[in-house]
Coordinates of N, CA and C in Angstrom, one line a residue:
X66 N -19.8 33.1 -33.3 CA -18.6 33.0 -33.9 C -18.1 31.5 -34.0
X67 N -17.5 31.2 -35.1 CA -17.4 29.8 -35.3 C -16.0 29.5 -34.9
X68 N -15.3 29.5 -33.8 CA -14.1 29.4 -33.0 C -13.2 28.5 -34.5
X69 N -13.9 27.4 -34.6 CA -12.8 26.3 -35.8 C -12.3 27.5 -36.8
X70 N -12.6 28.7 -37.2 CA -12.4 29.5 -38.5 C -11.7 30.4 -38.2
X71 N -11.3 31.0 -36.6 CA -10.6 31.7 -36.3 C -9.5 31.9 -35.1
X72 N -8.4 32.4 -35.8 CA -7.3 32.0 -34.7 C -7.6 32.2 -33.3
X73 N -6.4 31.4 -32.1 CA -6.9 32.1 -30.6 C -6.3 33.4 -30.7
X74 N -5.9 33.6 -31.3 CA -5.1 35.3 -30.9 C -6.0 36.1 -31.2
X75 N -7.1 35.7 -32.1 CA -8.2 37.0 -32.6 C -9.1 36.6 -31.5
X76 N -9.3 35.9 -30.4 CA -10.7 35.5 -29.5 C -10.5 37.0 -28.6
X77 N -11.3 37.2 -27.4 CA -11.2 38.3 -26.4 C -10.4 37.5 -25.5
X78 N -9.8 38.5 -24.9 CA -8.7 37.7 -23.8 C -9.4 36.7 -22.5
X79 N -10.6 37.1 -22.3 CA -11.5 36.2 -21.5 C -11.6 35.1 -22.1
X80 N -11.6 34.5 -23.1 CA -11.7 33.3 -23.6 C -10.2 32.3 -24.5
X81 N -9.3 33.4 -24.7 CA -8.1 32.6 -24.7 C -7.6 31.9 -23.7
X82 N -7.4 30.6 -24.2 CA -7.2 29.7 -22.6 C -6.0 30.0 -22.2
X83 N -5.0 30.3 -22.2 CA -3.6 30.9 -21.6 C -4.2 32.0 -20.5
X84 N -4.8 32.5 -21.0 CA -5.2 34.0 -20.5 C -6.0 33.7 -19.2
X85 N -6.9 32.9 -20.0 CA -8.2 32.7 -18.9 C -7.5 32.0 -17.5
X86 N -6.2 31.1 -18.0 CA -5.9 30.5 -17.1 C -5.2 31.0 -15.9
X87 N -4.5 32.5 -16.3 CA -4.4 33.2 -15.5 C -4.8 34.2 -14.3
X88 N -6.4 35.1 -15.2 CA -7.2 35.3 -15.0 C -8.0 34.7 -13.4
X89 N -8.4 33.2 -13.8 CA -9.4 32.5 -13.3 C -8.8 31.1 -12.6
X90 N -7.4 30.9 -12.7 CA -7.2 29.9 -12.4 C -7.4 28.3 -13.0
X91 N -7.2 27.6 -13.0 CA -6.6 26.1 -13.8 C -8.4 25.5 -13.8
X92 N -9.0 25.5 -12.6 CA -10.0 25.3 -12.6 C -11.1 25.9 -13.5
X93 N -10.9 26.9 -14.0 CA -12.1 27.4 -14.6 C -11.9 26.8 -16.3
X94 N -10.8 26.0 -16.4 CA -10.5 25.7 -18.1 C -11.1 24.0 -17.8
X95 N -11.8 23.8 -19.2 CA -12.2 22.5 -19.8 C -11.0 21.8 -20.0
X96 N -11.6 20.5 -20.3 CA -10.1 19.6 -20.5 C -9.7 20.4 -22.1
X97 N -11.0 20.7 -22.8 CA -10.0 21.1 -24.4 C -9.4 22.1 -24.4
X98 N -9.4 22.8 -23.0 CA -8.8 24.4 -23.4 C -7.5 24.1 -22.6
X99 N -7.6 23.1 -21.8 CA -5.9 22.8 -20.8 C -4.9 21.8 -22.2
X100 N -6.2 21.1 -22.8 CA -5.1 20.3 -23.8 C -4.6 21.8 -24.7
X101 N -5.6 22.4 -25.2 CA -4.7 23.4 -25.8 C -3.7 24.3 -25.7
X102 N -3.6 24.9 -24.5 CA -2.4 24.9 -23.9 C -1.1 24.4 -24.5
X103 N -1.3 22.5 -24.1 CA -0.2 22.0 -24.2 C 0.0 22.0 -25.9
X104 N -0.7 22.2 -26.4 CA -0.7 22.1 -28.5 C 0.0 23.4 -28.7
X105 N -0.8 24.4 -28.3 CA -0.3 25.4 -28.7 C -0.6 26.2 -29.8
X106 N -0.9 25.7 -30.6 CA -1.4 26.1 -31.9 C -2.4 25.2 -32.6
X107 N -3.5 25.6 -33.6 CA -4.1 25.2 -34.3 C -3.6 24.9 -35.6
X108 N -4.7 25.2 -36.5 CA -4.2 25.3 -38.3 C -5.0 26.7 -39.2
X109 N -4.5 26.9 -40.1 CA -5.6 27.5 -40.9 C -7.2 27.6 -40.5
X110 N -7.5 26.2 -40.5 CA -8.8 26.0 -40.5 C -9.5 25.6 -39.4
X111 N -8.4 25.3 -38.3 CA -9.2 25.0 -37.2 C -8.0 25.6 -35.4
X112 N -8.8 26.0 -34.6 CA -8.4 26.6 -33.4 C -7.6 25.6 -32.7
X113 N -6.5 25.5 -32.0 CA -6.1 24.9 -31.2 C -7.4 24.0 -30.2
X114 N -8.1 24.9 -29.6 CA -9.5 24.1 -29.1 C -10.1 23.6 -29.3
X115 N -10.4 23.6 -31.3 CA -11.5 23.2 -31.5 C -10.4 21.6 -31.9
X116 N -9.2 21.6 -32.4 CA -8.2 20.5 -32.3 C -8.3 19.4 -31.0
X117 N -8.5 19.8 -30.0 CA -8.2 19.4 -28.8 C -9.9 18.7 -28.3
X118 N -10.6 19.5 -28.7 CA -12.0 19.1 -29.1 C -12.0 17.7 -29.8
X119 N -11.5 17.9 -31.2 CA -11.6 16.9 -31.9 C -10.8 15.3 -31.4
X120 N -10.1 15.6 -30.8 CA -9.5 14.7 -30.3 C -9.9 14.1 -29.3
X121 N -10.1 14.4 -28.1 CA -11.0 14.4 -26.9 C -12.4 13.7 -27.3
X122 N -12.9 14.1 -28.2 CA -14.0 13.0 -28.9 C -13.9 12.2 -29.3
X123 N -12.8 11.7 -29.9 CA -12.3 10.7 -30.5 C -11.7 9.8 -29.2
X124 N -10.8 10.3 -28.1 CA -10.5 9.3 -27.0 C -11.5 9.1 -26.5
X125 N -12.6 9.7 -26.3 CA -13.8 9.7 -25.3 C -13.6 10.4 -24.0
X126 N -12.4 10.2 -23.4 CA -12.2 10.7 -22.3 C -10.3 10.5 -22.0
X127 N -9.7 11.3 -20.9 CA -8.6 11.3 -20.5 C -7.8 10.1 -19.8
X128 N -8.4 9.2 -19.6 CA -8.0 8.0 -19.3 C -7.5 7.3 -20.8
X129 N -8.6 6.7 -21.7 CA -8.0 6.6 -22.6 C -7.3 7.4 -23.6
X130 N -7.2 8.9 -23.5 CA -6.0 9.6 -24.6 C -4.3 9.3 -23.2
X131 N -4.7 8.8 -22.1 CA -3.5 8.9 -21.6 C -2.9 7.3 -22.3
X132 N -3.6 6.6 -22.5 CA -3.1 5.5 -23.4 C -2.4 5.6 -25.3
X133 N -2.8 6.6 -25.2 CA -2.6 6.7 -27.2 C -1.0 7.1 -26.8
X134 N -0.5 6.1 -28.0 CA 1.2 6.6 -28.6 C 1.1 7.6 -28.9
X135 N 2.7 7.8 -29.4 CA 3.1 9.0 -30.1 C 2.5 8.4 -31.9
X136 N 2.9 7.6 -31.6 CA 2.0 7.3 -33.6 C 0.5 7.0 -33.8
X137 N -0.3 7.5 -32.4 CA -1.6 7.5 -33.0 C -2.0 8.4 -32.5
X138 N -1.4 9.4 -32.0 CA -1.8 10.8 -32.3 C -1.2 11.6 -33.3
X139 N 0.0 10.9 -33.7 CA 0.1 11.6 -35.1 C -0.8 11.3 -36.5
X140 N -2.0 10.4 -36.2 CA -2.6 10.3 -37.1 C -3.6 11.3 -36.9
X141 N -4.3 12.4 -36.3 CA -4.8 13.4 -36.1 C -4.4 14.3 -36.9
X142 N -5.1 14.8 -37.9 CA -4.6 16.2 -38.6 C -4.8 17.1 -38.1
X143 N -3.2 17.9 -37.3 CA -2.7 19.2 -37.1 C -1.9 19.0 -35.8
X144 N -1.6 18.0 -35.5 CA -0.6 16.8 -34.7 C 0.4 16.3 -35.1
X145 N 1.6 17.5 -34.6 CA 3.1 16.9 -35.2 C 3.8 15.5 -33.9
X146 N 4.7 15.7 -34.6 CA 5.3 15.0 -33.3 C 5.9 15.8 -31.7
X147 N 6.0 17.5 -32.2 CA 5.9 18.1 -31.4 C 5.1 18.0 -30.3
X148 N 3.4 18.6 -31.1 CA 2.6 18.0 -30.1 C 2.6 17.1 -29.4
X149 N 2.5 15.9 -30.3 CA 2.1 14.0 -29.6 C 3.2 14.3 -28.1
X150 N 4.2 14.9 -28.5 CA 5.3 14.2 -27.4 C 4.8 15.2 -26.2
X151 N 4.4 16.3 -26.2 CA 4.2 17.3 -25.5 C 3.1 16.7 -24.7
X152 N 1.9 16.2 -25.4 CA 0.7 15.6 -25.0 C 1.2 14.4 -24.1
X153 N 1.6 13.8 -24.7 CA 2.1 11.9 -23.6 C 2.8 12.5 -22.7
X154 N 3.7 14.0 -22.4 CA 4.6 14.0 -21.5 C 3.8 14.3 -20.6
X155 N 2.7 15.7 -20.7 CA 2.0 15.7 -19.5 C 1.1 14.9 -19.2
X156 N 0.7 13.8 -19.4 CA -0.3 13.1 -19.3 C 0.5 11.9 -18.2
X157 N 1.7 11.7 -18.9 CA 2.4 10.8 -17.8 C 2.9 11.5 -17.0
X158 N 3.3 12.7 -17.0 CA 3.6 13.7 -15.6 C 2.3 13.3 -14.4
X159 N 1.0 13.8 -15.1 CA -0.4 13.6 -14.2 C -0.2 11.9 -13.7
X160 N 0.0 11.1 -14.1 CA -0.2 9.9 -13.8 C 0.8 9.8 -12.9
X161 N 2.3 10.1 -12.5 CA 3.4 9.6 -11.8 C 2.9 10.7 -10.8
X162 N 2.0 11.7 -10.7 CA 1.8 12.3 -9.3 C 0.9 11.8 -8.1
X163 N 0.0 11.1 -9.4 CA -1.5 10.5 -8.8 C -0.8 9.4 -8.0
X164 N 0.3 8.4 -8.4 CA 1.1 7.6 -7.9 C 2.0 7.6 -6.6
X165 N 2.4 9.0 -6.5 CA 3.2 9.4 -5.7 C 2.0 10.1 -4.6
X166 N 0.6 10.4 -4.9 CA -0.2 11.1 -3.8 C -0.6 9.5 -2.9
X167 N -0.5 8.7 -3.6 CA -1.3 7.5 -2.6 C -0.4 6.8 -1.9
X168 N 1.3 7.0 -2.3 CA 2.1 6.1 -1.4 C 2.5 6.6 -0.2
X169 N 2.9 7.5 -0.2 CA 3.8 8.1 0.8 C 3.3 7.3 2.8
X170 N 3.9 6.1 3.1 CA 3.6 5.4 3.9 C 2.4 4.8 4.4
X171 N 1.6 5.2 3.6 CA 0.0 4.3 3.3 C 0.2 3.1 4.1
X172 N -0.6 2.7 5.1 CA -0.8 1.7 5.9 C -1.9 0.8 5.4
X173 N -1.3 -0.2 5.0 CA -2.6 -1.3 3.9 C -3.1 -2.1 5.8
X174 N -4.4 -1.9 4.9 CA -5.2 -2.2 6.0 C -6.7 -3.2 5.0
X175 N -6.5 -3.3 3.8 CA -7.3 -4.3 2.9 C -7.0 -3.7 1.6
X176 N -7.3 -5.0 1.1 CA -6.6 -5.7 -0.8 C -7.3 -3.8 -1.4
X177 N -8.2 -3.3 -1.1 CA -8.8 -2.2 -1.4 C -7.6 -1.1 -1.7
X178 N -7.2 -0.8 -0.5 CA -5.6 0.1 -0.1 C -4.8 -0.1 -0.8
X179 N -4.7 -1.2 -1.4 CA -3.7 -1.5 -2.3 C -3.6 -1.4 -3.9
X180 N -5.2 -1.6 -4.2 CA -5.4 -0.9 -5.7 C -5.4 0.2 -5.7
X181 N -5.8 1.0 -4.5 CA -5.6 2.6 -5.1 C -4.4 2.9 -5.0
X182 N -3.5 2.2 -4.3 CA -2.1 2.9 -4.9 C -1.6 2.2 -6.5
X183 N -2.0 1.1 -6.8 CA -1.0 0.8 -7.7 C -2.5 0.8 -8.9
X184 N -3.1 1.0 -8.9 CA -4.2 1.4 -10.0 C -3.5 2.5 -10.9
X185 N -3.3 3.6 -10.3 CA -2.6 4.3 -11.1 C -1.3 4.1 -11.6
X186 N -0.6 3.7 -11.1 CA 0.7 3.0 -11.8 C 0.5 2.1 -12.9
X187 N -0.3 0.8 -12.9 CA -0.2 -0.1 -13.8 C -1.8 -0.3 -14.6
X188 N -2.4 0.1 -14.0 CA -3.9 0.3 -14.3 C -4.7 0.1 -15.6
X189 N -4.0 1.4 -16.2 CA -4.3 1.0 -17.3 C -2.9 1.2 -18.6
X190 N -2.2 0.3 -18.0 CA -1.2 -0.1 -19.5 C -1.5 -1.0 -20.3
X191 N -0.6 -0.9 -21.3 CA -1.4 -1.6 -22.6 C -0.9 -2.9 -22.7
X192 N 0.4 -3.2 -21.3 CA 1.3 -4.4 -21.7 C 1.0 -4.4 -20.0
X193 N 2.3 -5.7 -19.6 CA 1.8 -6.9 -18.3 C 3.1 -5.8 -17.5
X194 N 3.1 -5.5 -16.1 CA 4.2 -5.4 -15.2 C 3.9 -6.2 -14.0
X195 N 4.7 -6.6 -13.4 CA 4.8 -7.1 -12.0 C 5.5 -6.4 -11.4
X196 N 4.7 -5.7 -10.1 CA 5.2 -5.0 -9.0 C 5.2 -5.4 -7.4
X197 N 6.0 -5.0 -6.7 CA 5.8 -5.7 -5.7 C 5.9 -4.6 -4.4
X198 N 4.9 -4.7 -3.4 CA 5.1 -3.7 -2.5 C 6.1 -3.8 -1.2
X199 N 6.4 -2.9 -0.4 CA 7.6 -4.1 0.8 C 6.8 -3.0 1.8
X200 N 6.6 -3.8 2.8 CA 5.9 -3.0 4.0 C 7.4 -3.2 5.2
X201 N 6.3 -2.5 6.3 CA 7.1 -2.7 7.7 C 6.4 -3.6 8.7
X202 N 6.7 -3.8 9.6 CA 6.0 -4.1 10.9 C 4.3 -3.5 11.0
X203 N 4.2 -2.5 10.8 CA 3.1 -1.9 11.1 C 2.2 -2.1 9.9
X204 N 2.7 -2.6 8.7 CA 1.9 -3.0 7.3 C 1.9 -1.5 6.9
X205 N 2.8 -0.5 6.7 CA 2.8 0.4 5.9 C 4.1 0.3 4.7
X206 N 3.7 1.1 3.8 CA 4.4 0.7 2.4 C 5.9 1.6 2.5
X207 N 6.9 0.8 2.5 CA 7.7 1.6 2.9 C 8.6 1.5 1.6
X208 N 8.3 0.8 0.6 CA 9.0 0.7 -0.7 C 7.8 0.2 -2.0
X209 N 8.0 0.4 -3.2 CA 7.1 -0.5 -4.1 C 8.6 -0.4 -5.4
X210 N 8.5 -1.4 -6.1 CA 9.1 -1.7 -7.3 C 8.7 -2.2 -8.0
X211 N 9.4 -1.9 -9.5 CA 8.4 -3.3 -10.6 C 9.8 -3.8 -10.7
X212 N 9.5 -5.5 -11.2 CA 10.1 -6.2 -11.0 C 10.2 -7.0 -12.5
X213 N 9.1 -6.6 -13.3 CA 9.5 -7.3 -15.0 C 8.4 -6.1 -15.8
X214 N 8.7 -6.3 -16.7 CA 7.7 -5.7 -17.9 C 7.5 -6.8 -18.9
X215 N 6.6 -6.5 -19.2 CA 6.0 -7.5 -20.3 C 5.3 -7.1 -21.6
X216 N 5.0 -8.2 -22.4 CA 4.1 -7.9 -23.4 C 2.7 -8.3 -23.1
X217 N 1.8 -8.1 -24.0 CA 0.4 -8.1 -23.8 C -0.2 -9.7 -22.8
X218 N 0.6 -10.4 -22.8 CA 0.1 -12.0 -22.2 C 0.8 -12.4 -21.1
X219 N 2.0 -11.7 -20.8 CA 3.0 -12.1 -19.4 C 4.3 -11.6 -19.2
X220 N 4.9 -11.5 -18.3 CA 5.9 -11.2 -17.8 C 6.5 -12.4 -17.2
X221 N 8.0 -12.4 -17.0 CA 8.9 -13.4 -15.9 C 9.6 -12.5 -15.2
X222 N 9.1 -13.3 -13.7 CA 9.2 -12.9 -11.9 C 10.6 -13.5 -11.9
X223 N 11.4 -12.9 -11.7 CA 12.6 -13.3 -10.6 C 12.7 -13.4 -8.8
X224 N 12.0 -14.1 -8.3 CA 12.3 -14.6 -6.9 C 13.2 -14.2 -6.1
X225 N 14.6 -14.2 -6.3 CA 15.9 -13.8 -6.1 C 16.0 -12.5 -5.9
X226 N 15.3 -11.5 -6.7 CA 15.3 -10.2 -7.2 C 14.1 -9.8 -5.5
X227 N 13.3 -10.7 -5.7 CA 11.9 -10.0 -4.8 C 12.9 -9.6 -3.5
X228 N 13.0 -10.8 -2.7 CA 13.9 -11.0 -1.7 C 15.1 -10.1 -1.2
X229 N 15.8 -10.3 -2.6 CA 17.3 -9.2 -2.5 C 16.4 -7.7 -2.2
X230 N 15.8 -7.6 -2.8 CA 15.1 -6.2 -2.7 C 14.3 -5.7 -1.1
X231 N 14.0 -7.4 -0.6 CA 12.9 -7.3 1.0 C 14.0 -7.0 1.6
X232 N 15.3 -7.9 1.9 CA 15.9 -7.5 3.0 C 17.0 -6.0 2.9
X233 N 17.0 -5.7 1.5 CA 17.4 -4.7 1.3 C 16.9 -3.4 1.8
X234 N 15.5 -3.6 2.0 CA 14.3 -2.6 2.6 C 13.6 -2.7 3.8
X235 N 14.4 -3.5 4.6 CA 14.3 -4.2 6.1 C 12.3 -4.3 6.0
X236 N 12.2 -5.1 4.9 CA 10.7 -5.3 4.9 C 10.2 -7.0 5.7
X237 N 9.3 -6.4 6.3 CA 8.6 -8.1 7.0 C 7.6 -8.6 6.1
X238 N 6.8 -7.7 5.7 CA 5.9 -8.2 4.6 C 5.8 -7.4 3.3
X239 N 5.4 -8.2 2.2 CA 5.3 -8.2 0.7 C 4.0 -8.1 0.3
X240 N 3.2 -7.5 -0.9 CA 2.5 -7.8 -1.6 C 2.6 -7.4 -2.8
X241 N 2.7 -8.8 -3.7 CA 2.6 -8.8 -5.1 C 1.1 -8.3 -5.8
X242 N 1.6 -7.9 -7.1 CA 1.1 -7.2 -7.8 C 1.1 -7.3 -9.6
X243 N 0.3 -7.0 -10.3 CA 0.4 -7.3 -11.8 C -0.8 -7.0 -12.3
X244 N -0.8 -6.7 -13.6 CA -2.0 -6.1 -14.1 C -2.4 -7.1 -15.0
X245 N -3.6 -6.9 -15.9 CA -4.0 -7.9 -17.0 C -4.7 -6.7 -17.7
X246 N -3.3 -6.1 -18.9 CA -4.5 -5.3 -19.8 C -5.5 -5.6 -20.5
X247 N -6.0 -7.3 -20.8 CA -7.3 -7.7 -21.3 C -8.6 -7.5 -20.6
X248 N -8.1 -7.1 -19.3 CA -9.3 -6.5 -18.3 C -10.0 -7.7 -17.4
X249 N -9.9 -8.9 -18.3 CA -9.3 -10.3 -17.7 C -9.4 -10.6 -16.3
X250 N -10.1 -10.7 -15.0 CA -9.3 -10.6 -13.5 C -9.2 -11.8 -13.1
X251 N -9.3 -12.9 -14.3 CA -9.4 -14.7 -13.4 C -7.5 -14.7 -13.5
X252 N -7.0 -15.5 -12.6 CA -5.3 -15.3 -12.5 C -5.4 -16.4 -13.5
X253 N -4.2 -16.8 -13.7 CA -3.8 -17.9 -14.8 C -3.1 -18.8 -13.8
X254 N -3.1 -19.9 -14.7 CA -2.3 -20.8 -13.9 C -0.9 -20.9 -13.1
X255 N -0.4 -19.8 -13.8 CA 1.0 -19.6 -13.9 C 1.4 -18.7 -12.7
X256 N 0.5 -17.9 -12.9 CA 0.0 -16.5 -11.7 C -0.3 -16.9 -10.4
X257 N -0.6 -18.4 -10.2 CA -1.2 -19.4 -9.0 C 0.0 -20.1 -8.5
X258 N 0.9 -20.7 -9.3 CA 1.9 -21.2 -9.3 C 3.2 -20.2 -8.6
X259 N 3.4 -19.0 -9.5 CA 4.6 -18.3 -8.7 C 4.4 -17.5 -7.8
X260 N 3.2 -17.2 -7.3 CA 2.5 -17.3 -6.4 C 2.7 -18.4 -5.0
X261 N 2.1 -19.3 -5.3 CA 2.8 -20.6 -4.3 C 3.9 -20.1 -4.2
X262 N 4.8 -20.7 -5.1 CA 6.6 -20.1 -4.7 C 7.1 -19.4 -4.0
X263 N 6.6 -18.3 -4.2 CA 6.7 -16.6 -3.4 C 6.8 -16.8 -2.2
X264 N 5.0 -17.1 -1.9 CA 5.0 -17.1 -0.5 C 5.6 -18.8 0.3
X265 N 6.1 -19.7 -0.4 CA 7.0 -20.8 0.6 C 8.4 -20.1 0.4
X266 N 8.9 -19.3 -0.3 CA 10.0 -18.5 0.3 C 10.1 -17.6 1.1
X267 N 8.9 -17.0 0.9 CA 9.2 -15.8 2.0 C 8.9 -16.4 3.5
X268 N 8.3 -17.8 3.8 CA 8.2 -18.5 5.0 C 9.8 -18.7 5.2
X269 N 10.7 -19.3 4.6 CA 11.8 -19.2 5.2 C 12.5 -18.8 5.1
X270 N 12.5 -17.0 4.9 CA 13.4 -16.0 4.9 C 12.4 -15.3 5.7
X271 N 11.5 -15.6 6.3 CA 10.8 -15.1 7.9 C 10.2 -13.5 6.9
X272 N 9.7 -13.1 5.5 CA 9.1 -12.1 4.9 C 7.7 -12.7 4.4
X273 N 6.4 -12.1 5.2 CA 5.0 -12.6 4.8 C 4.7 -12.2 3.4
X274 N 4.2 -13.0 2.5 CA 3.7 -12.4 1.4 C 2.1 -12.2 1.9
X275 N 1.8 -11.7 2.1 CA 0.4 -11.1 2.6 C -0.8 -11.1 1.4
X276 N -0.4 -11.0 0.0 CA -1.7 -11.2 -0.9 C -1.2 -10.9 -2.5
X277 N -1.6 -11.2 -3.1 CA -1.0 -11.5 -4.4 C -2.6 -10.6 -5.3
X278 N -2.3 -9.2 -6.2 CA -3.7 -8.3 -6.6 C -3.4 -8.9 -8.4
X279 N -4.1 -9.0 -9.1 CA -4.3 -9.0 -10.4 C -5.2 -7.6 -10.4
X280 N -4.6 -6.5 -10.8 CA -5.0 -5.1 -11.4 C -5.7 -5.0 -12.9
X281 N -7.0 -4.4 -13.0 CA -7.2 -3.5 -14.2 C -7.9 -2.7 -14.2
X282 N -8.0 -1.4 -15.4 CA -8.7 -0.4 -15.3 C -9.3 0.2 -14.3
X283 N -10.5 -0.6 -13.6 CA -11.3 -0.3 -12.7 C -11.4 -1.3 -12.0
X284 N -10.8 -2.6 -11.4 CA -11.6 -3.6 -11.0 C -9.8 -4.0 -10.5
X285 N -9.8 -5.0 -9.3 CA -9.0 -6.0 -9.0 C -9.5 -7.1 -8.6
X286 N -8.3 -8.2 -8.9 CA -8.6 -9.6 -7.7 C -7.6 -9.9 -6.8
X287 N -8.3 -9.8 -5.5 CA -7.1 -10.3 -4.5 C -7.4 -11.8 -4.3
X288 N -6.4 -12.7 -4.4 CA -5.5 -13.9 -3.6 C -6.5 -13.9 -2.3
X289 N -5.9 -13.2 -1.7 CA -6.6 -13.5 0.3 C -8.6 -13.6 -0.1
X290 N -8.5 -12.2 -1.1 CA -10.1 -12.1 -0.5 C -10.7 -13.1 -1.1
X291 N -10.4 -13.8 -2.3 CA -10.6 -15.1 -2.9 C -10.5 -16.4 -1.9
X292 N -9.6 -16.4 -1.6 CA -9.5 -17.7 -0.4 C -8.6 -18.4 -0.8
X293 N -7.4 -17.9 -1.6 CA -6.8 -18.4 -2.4 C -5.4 -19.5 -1.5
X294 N -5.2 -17.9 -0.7 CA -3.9 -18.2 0.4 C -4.7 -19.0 1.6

């Protein structure tokens, strides 16, 4: 049976993904049968799955469809704006949990510990954020914030802002954070610079800046493990 030619309501209930999902549990569905789900519907001429299909080929994979706007999934024929927004909502639901599973007082013990928590936060955005983490005594994360957003080439750090936020969070130590969606991991000059700054303030408001990460996709650079600091 050629699934694209016929609705899911006419499939057997073993293979309707709603169904199955009840059935068999979350695990036993493909990613095209969980995106279909969130669609809901197909067209005339093609199945909700075989839609979700089509698309999924086109991202390559869920990493990058968790990147696509709402306007370039509306260029998908049988993709309203209904769908698109349904699509980016859970996609960024999945991503703010992934976020929330690595913090919860994570004791940074190397530059390593620290991309996996903020990988999934800034990782892979399409534009620049600067975040910054606030530890304790013991080097666990007892706060993280972003501190600018940006466009594709940079953001501006407020200093004032870092600080007000450390002693706000009875933090002893800091580490900065920022991504480079060009994939890019050499810092810039500028990056070296407020950097310096950072950490000769936090020497005399007695808060260590401990390591300064340039984040992307898959890959970071730490400051310390460089030899920077």
């Amino acid at each position: 049976m050629n699934e694209g030619h016929f609705a899911i309501r006419d499939w057997s209930d073993d293979d309707k993904p709603r169904e199955k999902l009840m059935k068999k549990g979350k695990d036993a569905l493909s990613d095209a049968e969980l995106l279909a789900i969130l669609i809901g519907s197909g067209s005339r001429n093609e199945s909700a799955v075989a839609l979700s299909q089509r698309i999924l080929a086109n991202a390559k994979n869920l990493n990058a469809l968790g990147k696509m706007s709402i306007s370039q999934l509306l260029k998908f024929k049988g993709i309203g704006e209904a769908k698109a927004v349904s699509i980016v909502a859970a996609l960024e639901l999945g991503r703010r949990q992934r976020a929330e599973d690595v913090l919860t007082l994570k004791r940074i013990t190397s530059s390593k510990a620290v991309f996996e928590i903020m990988q999934p936060i800034i990782g892979e955005l399409p534009h620049e954020e600067f975040w910054v983490l606030f530890l304790n005594n013991s080097n666990k994360v007892i706060s993280k914030s972003q501190l600018s957003k940006g466009g594709i080439a940079g953001t501006v750090v407020d200093m004032r802002l870092i600080f007000k936020l450390a002693l706000e969070n009875g933090a002893t130590g800091l580490i900065l954070c920022h991504n480079h969606p060009s994939g890019d991991l050499k810092p810039s000059n500028a990056d070296k610079q407020i950097t310096k700054k950072i950490k000769e303030a936090g020497e005399i408001l007695d808060v260590k800046v401990l390591d300064h990460l340039i984040i992307t996709e898959s890959k970071y650079y730490s400051f310390v493990d460089e030899g920077i600091f």
